[in-house]
PDB file of C-alpha atoms in Angstrom:
ATOM      1  CA  UNK A   1     180.643 277.155  71.110  1.00 74.00           C
ATOM      2  CA  UNK A   2     184.250 276.210  71.774  1.00 78.00           C
ATOM      3  CA  UNK A   3     183.017 272.869  73.084  1.00 84.00           C
ATOM      4  CA  UNK A   4     179.809 272.556  71.049  1.00 86.00           C
ATOM      5  CA  UNK A   5     181.245 272.789  67.522  1.00 82.00           C
ATOM      6  CA  UNK A   6     183.674 269.844  67.877  1.00 84.00           C
ATOM      7  CA  UNK A   7     180.961 267.697  69.527  1.00 89.00           C
ATOM      8  CA  UNK A   8     178.493 268.494  66.754  1.00 89.00           C
ATOM      9  CA  UNK A   9     181.150 267.544  64.215  1.00 85.00           C
ATOM     10  CA  UNK A  10     181.283 264.083  65.745  1.00 90.00           C
ATOM     11  CA  UNK A  11     177.514 263.683  65.306  1.00 92.00           C
ATOM     12  CA  UNK A  12     177.064 264.929  61.752  1.00 89.00           C
ATOM     13  CA  UNK A  13     178.743 264.890  58.361  1.00 87.00           C
ATOM     14  CA  UNK A  14     178.381 268.672  58.030  1.00 84.00           C
ATOM     15  CA  UNK A  15     177.897 271.406  60.599  1.00 83.00           C
ATOM     16  CA  UNK A  16     176.936 274.824  59.271  1.00 84.00           C
ATOM     17  CA  UNK A  17     177.393 277.789  61.580  1.00 83.00           C
ATOM     18  CA  UNK A  18     175.935 281.208  60.829  1.00 84.00           C
ATOM     19  CA  UNK A  19     177.888 283.938  62.571  1.00 81.00           C
ATOM     20  CA  UNK A  20     178.286 287.659  62.827  1.00 76.00           C
ATOM     21  CA  UNK A  21     180.342 289.426  60.143  1.00 79.00           C
ATOM     22  CA  UNK A  22     184.077 288.765  60.324  1.00 73.00           C
ATOM     23  CA  UNK A  23     184.832 292.395  61.080  1.00 66.00           C
ATOM     24  CA  UNK A  24     182.312 292.539  63.922  1.00 59.00           C
ATOM     25  CA  UNK A  25     183.978 290.533  66.651  1.00 60.00           C
ATOM     26  CA  UNK A  26     187.178 288.704  67.499  1.00 67.00           C
ATOM     27  CA  UNK A  27     185.049 285.718  68.590  1.00 74.00           C
ATOM     28  CA  UNK A  28     184.152 285.105  64.949  1.00 78.00           C
ATOM     29  CA  UNK A  29     187.828 284.380  64.232  1.00 79.00           C
ATOM     30  CA  UNK A  30     187.900 281.953  67.141  1.00 81.00           C
ATOM     31  CA  UNK A  31     184.796 280.219  65.849  1.00 82.00           C
ATOM     32  CA  UNK A  32     186.256 280.041  62.329  1.00 85.00           C
ATOM     33  CA  UNK A  33     189.433 278.496  63.733  1.00 84.00           C
ATOM     34  CA  UNK A  34     187.323 275.627  65.128  1.00 84.00           C
ATOM     35  CA  UNK A  35     186.024 274.714  61.683  1.00 86.00           C
ATOM     36  CA  UNK A  36     187.396 272.866  58.668  1.00 88.00           C
ATOM     37  CA  UNK A  37     186.801 275.982  56.581  1.00 90.00           C
ATOM     38  CA  UNK A  38     184.423 278.811  55.815  1.00 91.00           C
ATOM     39  CA  UNK A  39     182.201 280.129  53.059  1.00 93.00           C
ATOM     40  CA  UNK A  40     182.276 283.927  53.061  1.00 92.00           C
ATOM     41  CA  UNK A  41     179.100 285.822  52.188  1.00 91.00           C
ATOM     42  CA  UNK A  42     179.686 289.133  50.413  1.00 91.00           C
ATOM     43  CA  UNK A  43     176.852 291.671  50.239  1.00 89.00           C
ATOM     44  CA  UNK A  44     176.640 293.255  46.784  1.00 88.00           C
ATOM     45  CA  UNK A  45     177.053 297.017  46.821  1.00 88.00           C
ATOM     46  CA  UNK A  46     177.883 297.048  50.511  1.00 88.00           C
ATOM     47  CA  UNK A  47     181.075 295.061  51.053  1.00 87.00           C
ATOM     48  CA  UNK A  48     184.098 296.892  49.699  1.00 89.00           C
ATOM     49  CA  UNK A  49     187.036 295.153  48.086  1.00 90.00           C
ATOM     50  CA  UNK A  50     189.166 296.375  51.005  1.00 91.00           C
ATOM     51  CA  UNK A  51     186.807 294.843  53.591  1.00 88.00           C
ATOM     52  CA  UNK A  52     186.831 291.548  51.719  1.00 90.00           C
ATOM     53  CA  UNK A  53     190.621 291.603  51.403  1.00 91.00           C
ATOM     54  CA  UNK A  54     191.027 292.210  55.160  1.00 88.00           C
ATOM     55  CA  UNK A  55     188.587 289.427  56.003  1.00 87.00           C
ATOM     56  CA  UNK A  56     190.340 286.930  53.730  1.00 90.00           C
ATOM     57  CA  UNK A  57     193.766 287.935  55.050  1.00 89.00           C
ATOM     58  CA  UNK A  58     192.507 287.506  58.615  1.00 87.00           C
ATOM     59  CA  UNK A  59     191.242 284.002  57.869  1.00 89.00           C
ATOM     60  CA  UNK A  60     194.499 283.163  56.140  1.00 91.00           C
ATOM     61  CA  UNK A  61     196.478 284.456  59.132  1.00 89.00           C
ATOM     62  CA  UNK A  62     194.760 281.982  61.463  1.00 88.00           C
ATOM     63  CA  UNK A  63     194.967 279.149  58.940  1.00 91.00           C
ATOM     64  CA  UNK A  64     191.274 278.835  58.081  1.00 90.00           C
ATOM     65  CA  UNK A  65     190.630 277.641  54.508  1.00 93.00           C
ATOM     66  CA  UNK A  66     188.064 279.595  52.490  1.00 94.00           C
ATOM     67  CA  UNK A  67     185.891 277.178  50.535  1.00 94.00           C
ATOM     68  CA  UNK A  68     184.276 279.928  48.488  1.00 94.00           C
ATOM     69  CA  UNK A  69     182.396 283.192  48.334  1.00 94.00           C
ATOM     70  CA  UNK A  70     178.661 283.780  47.947  1.00 92.00           C
ATOM     71  CA  UNK A  71     177.367 287.080  46.591  1.00 91.00           C
ATOM     72  CA  UNK A  72     174.189 288.151  48.390  1.00 90.00           C
ATOM     73  CA  UNK A  73     171.654 290.947  47.911  1.00 87.00           C
ATOM     74  CA  UNK A  74     172.519 291.343  44.232  1.00 83.00           C
ATOM     75  CA  UNK A  75     170.115 293.034  41.871  1.00 77.00           C
ATOM     76  CA  UNK A  76     167.886 290.796  39.786  1.00 67.00           C
ATOM     77  CA  UNK A  77     168.859 292.874  36.778  1.00 60.00           C
ATOM     78  CA  UNK A  78     172.327 292.239  35.498  1.00 54.00           C
ATOM     79  CA  UNK A  79     173.333 294.328  32.492  1.00 53.00           C
ATOM     80  CA  UNK A  80     175.522 291.586  31.017  1.00 53.00           C
ATOM     81  CA  UNK A  81     172.532 289.275  30.726  1.00 49.00           C
ATOM     82  CA  UNK A  82     169.895 291.785  29.628  1.00 46.00           C
ATOM     83  CA  UNK A  83     170.486 291.024  25.947  1.00 47.00           C
ATOM     84  CA  UNK A  84     169.387 287.411  26.432  1.00 44.00           C
ATOM     85  CA  UNK A  85     165.722 288.518  26.820  1.00 43.00           C
TER      86      UNK A  85
END
């Protein structure tokens, strides 16, 4: 992917890459460093604040911008909205 990601970037306006979790492998950091930035997916009820902090600090350390966070696997019921029946 070290050679493929830059070549794909020349062929398309956007290249989206799905990878393993940031904590899983050092290669993920290398892949992230080849990009213009990342969107971090955070699993509700599973990803701790500490894990997220370490991941964001790791991306910051290698100079990768974080475009945003997406919360996944959240419950369909959210107490704050239950009153809006």
